[in-house]
Coordinates of C-alpha atoms (C1' of nucleotides) in Angstrom, one line a residue:
Chain A
M12 CA 0.0 0.0 0.0
N13 CA 2.0 2.9 -1.3
L14 CA 0.3 5.7 -3.1
S15 CA 3.5 7.3 -4.4
H16 CA 4.7 4.0 -5.9
H17 CA 1.3 3.6 -7.6
L18 CA 1.5 7.0 -9.1
I19 CA 5.1 6.7 -10.2
A20 CA 4.3 3.4 -12.0
R21 CA 1.4 5.1 -13.7
L22 CA 3.5 8.0 -14.9
R23 CA 6.3 5.8 -16.1
R24 CA 3.9 3.8 -18.2
T25 CA 2.4 6.9 -19.6
L26 CA 5.7 8.4 -20.5
A27 CA 6.8 5.2 -22.2
G28 CA 3.6 5.2 -24.2
L29 CA 4.4 8.8 -25.4
Q30 CA 7.9 7.6 -26.4
Y31 CA 9.6 10.4 -24.5
P32 CA 13.3 10.1 -23.7
D33 CA 14.1 8.4 -20.4
V34 CA 14.1 10.8 -17.5
P35 CA 13.9 9.9 -13.8
V36 CA 10.3 10.1 -12.4
T37 CA 10.2 11.5 -8.9
L38 CA 7.5 13.0 -6.8
E39 CA 7.5 16.2 -4.7
L40 CA 5.2 17.5 -2.1
P41 CA 3.5 20.6 -3.2
P42 CA 4.0 23.6 -0.9
S43 CA 0.4 23.6 0.2
P44 CA -2.2 20.8 0.3
D45 CA -4.7 22.8 -1.8
M46 CA -2.2 22.7 -4.6
G47 CA -2.2 18.9 -4.6
D48 CA -1.1 15.8 -2.7
R49 CA 1.9 14.9 -4.9
S50 CA 3.6 16.8 -7.6
C51 CA 5.8 15.7 -10.6
T52 CA 8.3 17.8 -12.5
V53 CA 9.0 15.5 -15.5
A54 CA 7.5 18.0 -17.8
L55 CA 10.2 20.5 -16.8
A56 CA 12.9 18.0 -17.2
L57 CA 11.6 17.0 -20.6
A58 CA 11.5 20.5 -21.9
K59 CA 15.1 20.6 -23.0
P60 CA 15.4 17.2 -24.7
L61 CA 12.1 17.7 -26.5
K62 CA 12.8 21.4 -27.2
R63 CA 9.2 22.3 -26.3
A64 CA 7.4 24.3 -23.7
P65 CA 7.1 22.4 -20.4
R66 CA 3.5 23.4 -19.9
Q67 CA 2.6 22.0 -23.3
I68 CA 4.4 18.7 -22.4
A69 CA 2.5 18.6 -19.1
Q70 CA -0.7 19.0 -21.0
E71 CA 0.2 16.1 -23.3
I72 CA 1.1 13.9 -20.3
L73 CA -2.1 14.8 -18.6
Q74 CA -4.2 13.8 -21.6
A75 CA -2.3 10.5 -22.0
L76 CA -2.8 9.5 -18.4
P77 CA -5.5 6.7 -18.0
P78 CA -8.7 8.6 -17.1
D79 CA -10.1 5.8 -15.0
D80 CA -7.7 5.8 -12.1
P81 CA -9.9 5.4 -9.0
W82 CA -7.2 6.7 -6.7
I83 CA -6.7 10.0 -8.5
D84 CA -9.3 12.6 -8.2
R85 CA -7.9 15.2 -10.5
V86 CA -4.7 16.5 -12.0
E87 CA -3.7 20.2 -12.4
I88 CA -0.9 21.9 -14.3
A89 CA 0.6 24.7 -12.3
G90 CA 3.4 27.2 -12.5
P91 CA 6.1 26.5 -15.2
G92 CA 4.7 22.9 -15.7
Y93 CA 4.2 21.1 -12.5
L94 CA 1.8 18.2 -12.7
N95 CA -0.2 18.3 -9.4
F96 CA -2.1 15.2 -8.4
F97 CA -5.0 15.1 -5.9
W98 CA -5.9 11.8 -4.3
S99 CA -9.4 10.6 -4.4
R100 CA -11.3 9.9 -1.2
E101 CA -11.2 6.3 -2.3
A102 CA -7.4 6.4 -2.3
L103 CA -7.2 7.8 1.2
R104 CA -9.7 5.2 2.4
Q105 CA -7.5 2.6 0.8
V106 CA -4.6 3.9 3.0
L107 CA -6.7 3.1 6.0
R108 CA -7.6 -0.3 4.8
G109 CA -4.0 -1.1 3.9
L110 CA -2.8 0.0 7.3
R111 CA -5.4 -2.2 9.0
E112 CA -4.1 -5.1 7.1
S113 CA -0.3 -4.6 7.4
G114 CA -0.1 -3.1 10.9
P115 CA 3.4 -2.2 11.8
D116 CA 4.7 -3.6 8.5
Y117 CA 3.2 -0.5 6.9
G118 CA 6.0 1.3 5.2
S119 CA 8.2 -1.7 4.9
S120 CA 9.7 -2.5 1.5
D121 CA 12.2 -4.7 -0.3
L122 CA 14.1 -1.8 -1.8
G123 CA 17.3 -3.1 -0.3
A124 CA 16.8 -6.5 -1.9
G125 CA 18.5 -8.1 1.1
E126 CA 21.8 -6.5 0.5
R127 CA 24.2 -7.0 3.4
R128 CA 25.3 -3.8 5.1
L129 CA 27.4 -3.4 8.2
F130 CA 27.1 -0.3 10.4
E131 CA 29.9 0.4 12.8
F132 CA 29.3 3.1 15.4
V133 CA 30.5 4.4 18.7
S134 CA 33.6 2.1 18.8
A135 CA 34.9 4.1 21.7
N136 CA 38.2 3.2 23.2
P137 CA 37.9 0.8 26.2
T138 CA 39.7 3.3 28.4
G139 CA 36.8 5.1 30.0
P140 CA 33.0 5.4 30.2
L141 CA 31.0 6.5 27.2
N142 CA 30.3 10.2 26.9
I143 CA 27.7 12.3 25.2
V144 CA 29.4 12.1 21.8
S145 CA 28.9 8.4 21.9
A146 CA 25.3 8.9 22.8
R147 CA 24.7 10.9 19.6
A148 CA 26.5 8.3 17.5
A149 CA 24.6 5.5 19.2
A150 CA 21.3 7.2 18.5
V151 CA 22.1 7.8 14.9
G152 CA 23.7 4.5 14.2
D153 CA 21.1 2.4 15.9
S154 CA 18.3 4.2 14.1
L155 CA 20.0 3.9 10.8
V156 CA 20.2 0.2 11.1
R157 CA 16.5 0.0 12.1
V158 CA 15.5 2.0 9.1
Q159 CA 17.8 0.1 6.7
R160 CA 16.2 -3.2 7.8
K161 CA 12.7 -1.7 7.4
I162 CA 13.5 -1.0 3.7
G163 CA 14.8 -4.4 3.0
F164 CA 18.6 -4.2 3.6
D165 CA 20.1 -7.0 5.7
A166 CA 21.8 -4.5 8.0
Q167 CA 23.8 -5.3 11.1
S168 CA 25.5 -3.2 13.8
E169 CA 29.0 -3.6 15.1
F170 CA 31.2 -2.1 17.8
Y171 CA 34.9 -2.3 17.2
V172 CA 36.9 -2.5 20.4
N173 CA 40.4 -1.1 20.3
D174 CA 41.7 -3.5 23.0
A175 CA 45.2 -3.7 21.7
G176 CA 48.1 -1.3 21.4
R177 CA 49.7 1.3 23.6
Q178 CA 46.6 2.7 25.1
V179 CA 45.9 -0.6 26.9
D180 CA 49.3 -0.5 28.4
L181 CA 48.7 3.1 29.5
L182 CA 45.4 2.1 31.0
G183 CA 47.2 -0.6 33.0
E184 CA 49.8 1.9 34.2
S185 CA 47.1 4.4 35.1
V186 CA 45.3 1.7 37.2
R187 CA 48.6 0.9 38.9
A188 CA 49.1 4.5 39.7
R189 CA 45.8 4.6 41.4
L190 CA 46.6 1.4 43.3
R191 CA 49.8 3.1 44.6
E192 CA 47.8 6.2 45.5
A193 CA 45.5 4.0 47.6
L194 CA 48.6 2.8 49.5
G195 CA 49.4 6.3 50.4
R196 CA 52.0 7.0 47.7
P197 CA 51.9 10.1 45.5
L198 CA 49.7 9.9 42.4
E199 CA 51.9 9.6 39.3
I200 CA 49.8 9.1 36.2
P201 CA 52.0 8.3 33.2
E202 CA 52.3 10.7 30.2
G203 CA 49.3 10.2 28.1
G204 CA 47.6 8.1 30.8
Y205 CA 44.0 8.4 32.1
H206 CA 43.3 10.9 34.8
G207 CA 39.5 10.3 35.2
I208 CA 38.3 9.5 38.7
Y209 CA 36.7 6.4 37.4
V210 CA 40.1 4.8 37.2
R211 CA 40.2 4.8 41.0
D212 CA 37.1 2.6 41.1
L213 CA 38.7 0.3 38.5
A214 CA 41.8 0.1 40.6
E215 CA 39.7 -0.9 43.6
Q216 CA 38.1 -3.6 41.5
A217 CA 41.5 -4.8 40.3
R218 CA 42.8 -4.9 43.9
Q219 CA 40.0 -7.3 44.8
E220 CA 39.4 -9.3 41.6
F221 CA 42.5 -9.2 39.4
P222 CA 43.9 -12.8 39.0
G223 CA 47.4 -12.1 40.3
D224 CA 49.1 -9.2 41.9
P225 CA 48.1 -6.0 40.1
L226 CA 51.1 -4.2 41.4
T227 CA 53.6 -6.4 39.8
A228 CA 51.7 -8.0 36.8
P229 CA 52.7 -6.7 33.3
A230 CA 50.9 -3.4 32.6
R231 CA 49.5 -5.0 29.4
D232 CA 47.8 -7.8 31.4
L233 CA 46.4 -5.4 33.9
G234 CA 45.3 -3.0 31.1
R235 CA 43.6 -5.8 29.2
W236 CA 41.8 -7.0 32.3
T237 CA 40.7 -3.4 33.0
A238 CA 39.6 -2.8 29.4
Q239 CA 37.3 -5.8 29.6
R240 CA 35.7 -4.4 32.7
I241 CA 35.2 -1.1 30.9
V242 CA 33.8 -2.7 27.8
A243 CA 31.3 -4.6 29.9
G244 CA 30.2 -1.3 31.4
Q245 CA 29.9 0.3 27.9
R246 CA 27.7 -2.6 26.8
E247 CA 25.4 -2.0 29.8
T248 CA 25.2 1.7 29.1
L249 CA 24.2 1.0 25.5
E250 CA 21.7 -1.6 26.5
A251 CA 20.1 0.9 28.9
Y252 CA 19.8 3.1 25.8
G253 CA 18.1 0.5 23.8
V254 CA 21.1 -0.3 21.6
A255 CA 22.0 -4.0 21.2
Y256 CA 24.8 -4.7 18.7
H257 CA 24.8 -7.7 16.5
R258 CA 28.5 -8.1 17.2
W259 CA 31.3 -6.7 19.3
F260 CA 34.6 -7.1 17.3
F261 CA 37.8 -7.0 19.3
E262 CA 41.0 -5.7 17.8
S263 CA 42.9 -8.3 19.8
E264 CA 41.3 -11.0 17.6
I265 CA 43.2 -9.5 14.7
H266 CA 46.5 -9.4 16.6
Q267 CA 46.0 -13.0 17.6
S268 CA 45.2 -14.3 14.1
G269 CA 47.9 -12.1 12.5
A270 CA 45.3 -10.8 10.0
H271 CA 47.1 -7.5 10.0
W272 CA 50.4 -9.1 8.9
Q273 CA 48.5 -10.9 6.1
T274 CA 47.0 -7.6 5.0
L275 CA 50.5 -6.1 5.0
E276 CA 51.8 -9.0 2.8
R277 CA 48.9 -8.5 0.4
L278 CA 49.7 -4.8 0.1
K279 CA 53.4 -5.6 -0.3
Q280 CA 52.6 -8.0 -3.2
E281 CA 50.5 -5.4 -4.9
G282 CA 53.5 -3.0 -4.6
H283 CA 51.8 -0.5 -2.4
I284 CA 54.3 -0.6 0.5
Y285 CA 57.8 1.0 0.7
E286 CA 60.4 1.6 3.3
K287 CA 61.6 5.0 4.5
D288 CA 63.7 5.8 7.6
G289 CA 63.2 2.3 8.8
A290 CA 59.4 2.5 8.7
L291 CA 57.0 0.9 6.3
Y292 CA 54.7 3.2 4.4
F293 CA 51.5 2.5 2.6
R294 CA 51.4 4.4 -0.7
S295 CA 47.9 5.8 0.0
S296 CA 48.6 8.9 -2.0
A297 CA 48.3 6.8 -5.1
F298 CA 44.7 6.2 -4.2
G299 CA 43.5 9.7 -3.4
D300 CA 44.9 10.3 0.0
D301 CA 46.9 13.5 0.7
D302 CA 49.9 11.7 1.9
D303 CA 51.4 8.2 2.4
R304 CA 50.9 6.7 5.8
V305 CA 53.0 4.7 8.1
V306 CA 51.7 1.2 8.8
V307 CA 54.8 -0.3 10.6
T308 CA 57.0 2.0 12.8
S309 CA 60.7 1.9 12.7
D310 CA 60.8 -0.2 15.8
G311 CA 58.6 -2.8 14.1
R312 CA 55.2 -2.1 15.7
P313 CA 52.1 -1.9 13.6
T314 CA 50.4 1.5 13.8
Y315 CA 46.6 1.4 14.7
F316 CA 46.0 1.9 10.9
L317 CA 47.2 -1.6 9.9
P318 CA 44.8 -3.7 12.0
D319 CA 42.1 -1.2 11.1
I320 CA 42.6 -2.0 7.4
A321 CA 42.6 -5.7 8.2
Y322 CA 39.3 -5.2 10.2
H323 CA 37.7 -3.5 7.2
L324 CA 38.9 -6.1 4.9
D325 CA 37.4 -8.6 7.2
K326 CA 34.0 -6.9 6.8
A327 CA 34.2 -7.4 3.1
G328 CA 35.3 -11.0 3.6
R329 CA 32.2 -11.6 5.7
G330 CA 30.1 -10.8 2.7
Y331 CA 29.0 -7.2 3.3
A332 CA 28.4 -5.3 0.2
K333 CA 28.7 -2.1 2.0
A334 CA 30.4 -0.9 5.3
V335 CA 29.1 2.3 6.8
D336 CA 31.3 3.8 9.6
L337 CA 30.1 6.5 11.9
W338 CA 33.1 8.6 13.0
G339 CA 33.6 11.7 15.1
P340 CA 34.8 14.9 13.5
D341 CA 38.2 14.4 15.1
H342 CA 38.7 11.4 12.8
H343 CA 37.6 12.9 9.5
G344 CA 41.3 13.2 8.5
H345 CA 41.4 9.4 8.4
V346 CA 38.7 9.0 5.8
G347 CA 41.1 9.4 2.9
R348 CA 43.6 6.9 4.0
M349 CA 41.0 4.2 4.8
Q350 CA 39.3 4.6 1.5
A351 CA 42.6 4.5 -0.2
A352 CA 43.3 1.2 1.6
M353 CA 40.0 -0.2 0.4
R354 CA 40.7 0.8 -3.1
A355 CA 44.3 -0.6 -3.0
L356 CA 42.8 -3.9 -1.9
G357 CA 40.5 -4.0 -4.9
L358 CA 37.2 -3.0 -3.2
P359 CA 34.8 -0.7 -5.0
V360 CA 34.8 2.9 -4.0
E361 CA 31.3 2.7 -2.6
F362 CA 32.2 -0.2 -0.3
L363 CA 33.2 2.1 2.6
E364 CA 31.0 5.1 3.4
V365 CA 32.1 7.2 6.3
V366 CA 29.5 9.3 8.1
I367 CA 31.0 12.0 10.2
V368 CA 28.7 12.7 13.1
Q369 CA 29.4 16.2 14.2
Q370 CA 30.2 17.3 17.7
V371 CA 27.8 17.9 20.6
N372 CA 28.1 21.1 22.6
L373 CA 26.8 20.4 26.0
L374 CA 24.9 23.2 27.7
R375 CA 23.1 23.6 31.0
G376 CA 20.5 26.5 31.0
G377 CA 22.3 28.1 28.0
Q378 CA 25.8 27.9 29.6
P379 CA 28.4 25.7 28.2
V380 CA 29.4 22.7 30.3
K381 CA 33.1 22.4 30.4
M382 CA 34.5 19.0 29.6
S383 CA 38.1 17.9 29.5
K384 CA 39.3 14.5 28.4
R385 CA 42.7 15.1 29.9
T386 CA 41.4 15.7 33.4
G387 CA 38.6 13.2 32.9
E388 CA 36.1 15.9 33.7
M389 CA 33.0 15.1 31.7
I390 CA 29.4 14.1 31.6
T391 CA 29.1 10.4 31.0
M392 CA 26.4 8.8 28.9
D393 CA 25.1 7.1 32.0
E394 CA 24.6 10.4 33.7
L395 CA 22.9 11.7 30.6
I396 CA 20.5 8.8 30.5
E397 CA 19.9 9.1 34.2
E398 CA 19.2 12.8 34.1
V399 CA 17.3 13.4 30.9
G400 CA 16.2 9.9 30.0
S401 CA 16.9 7.7 27.0
D402 CA 13.8 8.8 25.0
A403 CA 14.4 12.5 25.3
A404 CA 18.1 12.2 24.5
R405 CA 17.5 10.1 21.4
Q406 CA 14.7 12.4 20.3
I407 CA 17.1 15.4 20.5
F408 CA 19.9 13.5 18.7
L409 CA 17.6 12.5 15.9
S410 CA 16.0 15.9 15.4
R411 CA 18.9 17.2 13.5
R412 CA 21.1 16.0 10.6
W413 CA 24.2 14.2 11.8
S414 CA 26.3 16.6 9.7
S415 CA 25.3 19.6 11.9
P416 CA 27.0 20.4 15.2
L417 CA 24.4 20.1 17.9
D418 CA 23.7 22.1 21.0
F419 CA 22.4 19.8 23.7
D420 CA 21.0 21.7 26.6
I421 CA 20.4 19.4 29.6
E422 CA 17.9 21.8 31.2
M423 CA 15.9 22.0 28.0
A424 CA 16.0 18.2 27.6
K425 CA 14.5 17.8 31.0
D426 CA 11.8 20.4 30.5
R427 CA 8.3 18.8 30.5
S428 CA 6.3 22.0 30.1
E429 CA 4.3 23.0 27.1
K430 CA 7.4 24.8 25.7
S431 CA 9.1 21.5 25.2
P432 CA 8.7 19.9 21.8
I433 CA 10.4 16.7 23.0
F434 CA 7.4 14.7 24.0
Y435 CA 5.1 16.0 21.3
V436 CA 5.0 12.8 19.3
Q437 CA 4.8 10.5 22.3
Y438 CA 1.9 12.6 23.7
A439 CA -0.1 12.0 20.6
H440 CA 0.4 8.2 21.0
A441 CA -0.6 8.4 24.7
R442 CA -3.7 10.4 23.8
I443 CA -4.8 7.7 21.4
S444 CA -4.2 5.0 24.0
S445 CA -6.4 7.0 26.3
I446 CA -9.2 7.0 23.8
F447 CA -9.0 3.3 23.5
R448 CA -9.0 2.8 27.2
K449 CA -12.2 4.8 27.3
A450 CA -13.7 3.1 24.3
G451 CA -13.3 -0.4 25.6
D452 CA -13.9 -3.3 23.2
G453 CA -15.4 -1.5 20.2
E454 CA -17.4 -3.1 17.5
E455 CA -15.8 -4.3 14.4
L456 CA -15.4 -1.7 11.6
Q457 CA -17.9 -2.1 8.7
E458 CA -16.7 -1.2 5.2
S459 CA -19.6 1.3 5.0
D460 CA -18.4 3.1 8.1
L461 CA -15.6 4.7 6.1
E462 CA -18.2 6.7 4.3
A463 CA -18.8 8.6 7.6
L464 CA -15.4 10.2 7.4
H465 CA -16.0 13.7 6.1
A466 CA -14.1 16.3 8.1
P467 CA -11.1 18.1 6.5
E468 CA -9.0 17.1 9.6
E469 CA -9.8 13.5 8.8
W470 CA -8.6 13.7 5.2
D471 CA -5.6 15.6 6.3
L472 CA -4.7 12.8 8.7
L473 CA -5.1 10.2 6.0
R474 CA -2.9 12.2 3.7
S475 CA -0.3 12.4 6.4
L476 CA -0.5 8.6 6.9
S477 CA 0.0 8.1 3.2
L478 CA 3.4 9.8 3.4
F479 CA 4.9 7.4 6.0
P480 CA 6.4 5.0 3.4
D481 CA 7.9 7.9 1.5
A482 CA 9.5 9.2 4.8
V483 CA 10.9 5.8 5.6
E484 CA 12.3 5.4 2.1
T485 CA 14.0 8.8 2.1
A486 CA 15.4 8.3 5.5
G487 CA 16.8 4.9 4.5
L488 CA 18.3 5.8 1.1
Q489 CA 19.8 9.1 2.3
L490 CA 21.0 7.6 5.6
A491 CA 19.0 10.4 7.3
P492 CA 17.1 9.1 10.3
H493 CA 16.1 12.6 11.3
R494 CA 13.6 12.5 8.5
I495 CA 11.6 10.0 10.5
N496 CA 11.5 12.6 13.3
T497 CA 10.3 15.4 11.0
Y498 CA 7.7 13.1 9.6
L499 CA 6.4 12.0 13.0
S500 CA 6.1 15.6 14.2
D501 CA 4.0 16.4 11.1
L502 CA 1.8 13.4 11.7
A503 CA 1.4 14.3 15.4
T504 CA 0.4 17.8 14.4
S505 CA -2.3 16.4 12.1
F506 CA -3.5 14.2 14.8
H507 CA -3.6 16.8 17.6
R508 CA -5.6 19.0 15.2
F509 CA -8.0 16.2 14.4
Y510 CA -8.3 15.4 18.1
H511 CA -9.3 19.0 18.8
E512 CA -11.8 19.2 16.0
C513 CA -13.3 15.8 15.8
R514 CA -14.7 13.9 18.8
V515 CA -13.9 10.3 18.4
L516 CA -16.3 8.7 20.8
S517 CA -19.8 9.9 20.0
D518 CA -23.3 8.6 19.8
D519 CA -23.0 8.0 16.1
P520 CA -21.9 4.3 16.0
A521 CA -20.6 4.3 12.3
L522 CA -18.6 7.5 12.8
T523 CA -17.2 6.3 16.1
R524 CA -16.1 3.1 14.5
A525 CA -14.5 4.9 11.5
R526 CA -12.7 7.4 13.8
L527 CA -11.5 4.6 16.0
A528 CA -10.0 2.9 13.0
L529 CA -8.3 6.1 12.0
C530 CA -6.9 6.5 15.5
R531 CA -5.7 2.9 15.5
A532 CA -3.9 3.6 12.2
V533 CA -2.2 6.7 13.5
Q534 CA -1.2 4.9 16.6
V535 CA 0.4 2.1 14.6
V536 CA 2.4 4.5 12.5
L537 CA 3.5 6.6 15.5
K538 CA 4.6 3.5 17.4
E539 CA 6.4 2.1 14.4
G540 CA 8.1 5.5 13.7
L541 CA 9.1 5.8 17.3
R542 CA 10.5 2.3 17.2
L543 CA 12.7 3.3 14.2
M544 CA 14.1 6.1 16.3
G545 CA 14.6 3.7 19.2
M546 CA 12.0 5.5 21.3
S547 CA 9.2 4.1 23.4
A548 CA 5.5 4.7 22.6
P549 CA 4.0 5.3 26.1
D550 CA 0.3 4.6 26.6
Q551 CA 0.1 7.2 29.4
M552 CA 2.0 10.4 30.1
Chain B
rG18 C1' 49.0 26.9 5.0
rC19 C1' 45.9 22.5 3.7
rG20 C1' 41.5 19.4 4.7
rC21 C1' 36.4 18.5 6.7
rC22 C1' 31.7 20.4 8.9
rU23 C1' 28.5 24.5 9.6
rG24 C1' 26.3 29.5 8.1
rU25 C1' 18.2 29.8 6.4
rA26 C1' 13.0 34.2 10.8
rG27 C1' 15.3 37.3 17.4
rC28 C1' 16.9 31.7 19.2
rU29 C1' 17.1 26.2 17.9
rC30 C1' 16.7 23.9 13.3
rA31 C1' 13.8 21.4 8.6
rA32 C1' 13.6 21.5 3.2
rC33 C1' 15.1 14.0 -2.9
rG34 C1' 18.5 20.2 -7.8
rG35 C1' 11.7 21.9 -8.2
rA36 C1' 6.7 26.4 -5.6
rA37 C1' 11.3 29.1 1.3
rG38 C1' 8.9 25.8 6.4
rA39 C1' 8.4 24.2 11.8
rG40 C1' 9.2 24.7 17.1
rC41 C1' 10.6 28.3 20.8
rA42 C1' 10.5 33.5 22.1
rA43 C1' 6.6 38.1 21.4
rC44 C1' 1.4 39.4 21.0
rG45 C1' -4.1 37.7 21.1
rG46 C1' -7.7 33.7 21.8
rC47 C1' -9.5 28.2 23.4
rC48 C1' -10.1 23.7 29.3
rU49 C1' -18.1 21.6 32.3
rU50 C1' -15.8 17.2 26.7
rC51 C1' -11.8 11.1 24.6
rU52 C1' -5.1 13.8 28.4
rA53 C1' -4.2 22.0 27.6
rA54 C1' 2.9 17.8 27.4
rG55 C1' -2.7 20.2 23.2
rC56 C1' -5.4 23.6 19.5
rC57 C1' -6.3 28.4 16.7
rG58 C1' -4.7 33.3 15.1
rU59 C1' -0.9 37.7 14.3
rG60 C1' 3.7 39.6 13.1
rG61 C1' 8.6 38.1 11.5
rG62 C1' 13.4 36.3 5.3
rU63 C1' 18.8 39.9 0.4
rU64 C1' 18.8 31.4 2.8
rC65 C1' 26.8 35.0 5.1
rC66 C1' 28.9 37.7 0.4
rG67 C1' 30.3 37.5 -5.1
rG68 C1' 30.5 34.8 -9.5
rG69 C1' 29.2 30.2 -12.4
rU70 C1' 26.4 25.6 -14.1
rU71 C1' 21.0 24.7 -14.9
rC72 C1' 14.5 25.4 -17.7
rG73 C1' 15.0 25.9 -12.3
rA74 C1' 20.2 26.8 -6.9
rG75 C1' 19.3 27.4 0.3
rU76 C1' 21.0 22.7 -2.2
rC77 C1' 25.9 21.6 -7.2
rC78 C1' 30.9 24.2 -8.9
rC79 C1' 34.7 28.3 -8.2
rG80 C1' 36.4 32.5 -5.1
rG81 C1' 35.8 35.1 -0.5
rC82 C1' 34.0 36.0 4.9
rA83 C1' 32.8 33.9 9.9
rG84 C1' 32.6 29.9 13.6
rG85 C1' 34.0 24.8 14.9
rC86 C1' 37.2 20.5 14.3
rG87 C1' 41.4 18.2 12.3
rU88 C1' 46.2 18.2 10.2
rA89 C1' 51.7 12.1 14.2
rC90 C1' 56.5 6.5 13.2
rC91 C1' 49.1 8.5 19.1
rA92 C1' 44.3 5.9 19.1

RNA sequence: GCGCCUGUAGCUCAACGGAAGAGCAACGGCCUUCUAAGCCGUGGGUUCCGGGUUCGAGUCCCGGCAGGCGUACCA
């Protein structure tokens, strides 16, 4: 049940019948509903190849359209040559029937044709608790995966744990420094170590539970043990946020299997590696990067880059046609080298798509909250969820494009007054639930009841429902989950207006049944949309 | 210096290359009703500036300006 697809198919057939050159047929939303429900600009696009006036072409298309379409009430030509389509009441009733049949599957499609896609996000270092930046990435990444699956991609989520390398040693040494501090010695955190107060708690845990003597064990062993504790905590945080990964991938797996050395061999064989000053360089500049990059240092250690290449190669090896990585703005400089590596290894350019999720500026009542990674002074993701709640946080993170920097005001996020737009959509859902509580077990809808729908607010609501599949499709294809949020706000507006103007439970049984069916349809779409955003659909507020 | 992101109403932000929008703030209305966390109305714009491509540019390209981030044999 997708009115847009129906119309596009109609138009394509008509254009083919007219033997026009092949141009993409897409639909727009006219600026105002009284100008139409969907609009098509093919006549404008055809003006040049046909060397004719666009309005004249529009006229020709209009006349060639099958006149007997029960879903189209009328077509108008507007402006320079827009074709504006108006749905018939029958079409809008059909939306309601279709929704009753498909339920939450409404808006699902097989557009992705089962293509396997892997979404990697957050992937924070296992050296401290997750912060607010991770909260944004988690909200965006998780919603992306949900939407991708909705439109027929076989999408999965993954967290890459950097549990190897120097930072793990530093973590071990930082824990040890805290252990010594607890014994009354001065606190000496190593250069580049971790200053956060959370390290003290980890040291206490290590004192009690580390298998062996944490004061004398190798820093790497202590670090690895601690990292595992931190990862477990990160996993709990994300689960409290409603994010469950399909897989947690540990960098140490690569070090154990030696996959990174195999990757290096492969690059060497292809002639993409050279030595300079004792270090091994990957000739990434030959594949579009600004510069060549070190993959093995002069003292023989792999840089983080080499296992990272191996990891992404592993993604391809696992049968994913596309890997989408969500990175922070501080890593955007790495996009070029990673894509260069993918190309050097023979993967198509589109294989790796990097989404840079921009920074979050944390505010409290309009004032910036100072955060410092060095001193470990920061608001953790746990504190964020505790203070503002998972739903409110996700709603804010999904209300903007990921490419925009975002101001997150904690006070505003907690606000539950009428000024706050955060609960607008959920409130609509709760209101509908309330109606159904009052209605009790209603009678079954009769086909003839639909004739009772007449108010403009009812048609407007049905029009809004008809746009859900389009919103899902756009959000999925453009990797733009905030589109779902924009759509749901519009739907909620239509509903609140309807609620205000049209009493659902009345002494007219047919009208009551019809309006209850309409409410149910709205409720299903709100709930499904909220699910795609990883938010709950409360029955009471 | 170079690279990336951002610049749209007073503020926070939407807008598949297609006809500039919403929320908040301001002002004025609506609770004896299924939830007022809601609804209705009013005002508010050189889409940072200058070129270009296009039938059509907030959107794409080039050049500026402003803010943010990055620019390691760290991750």
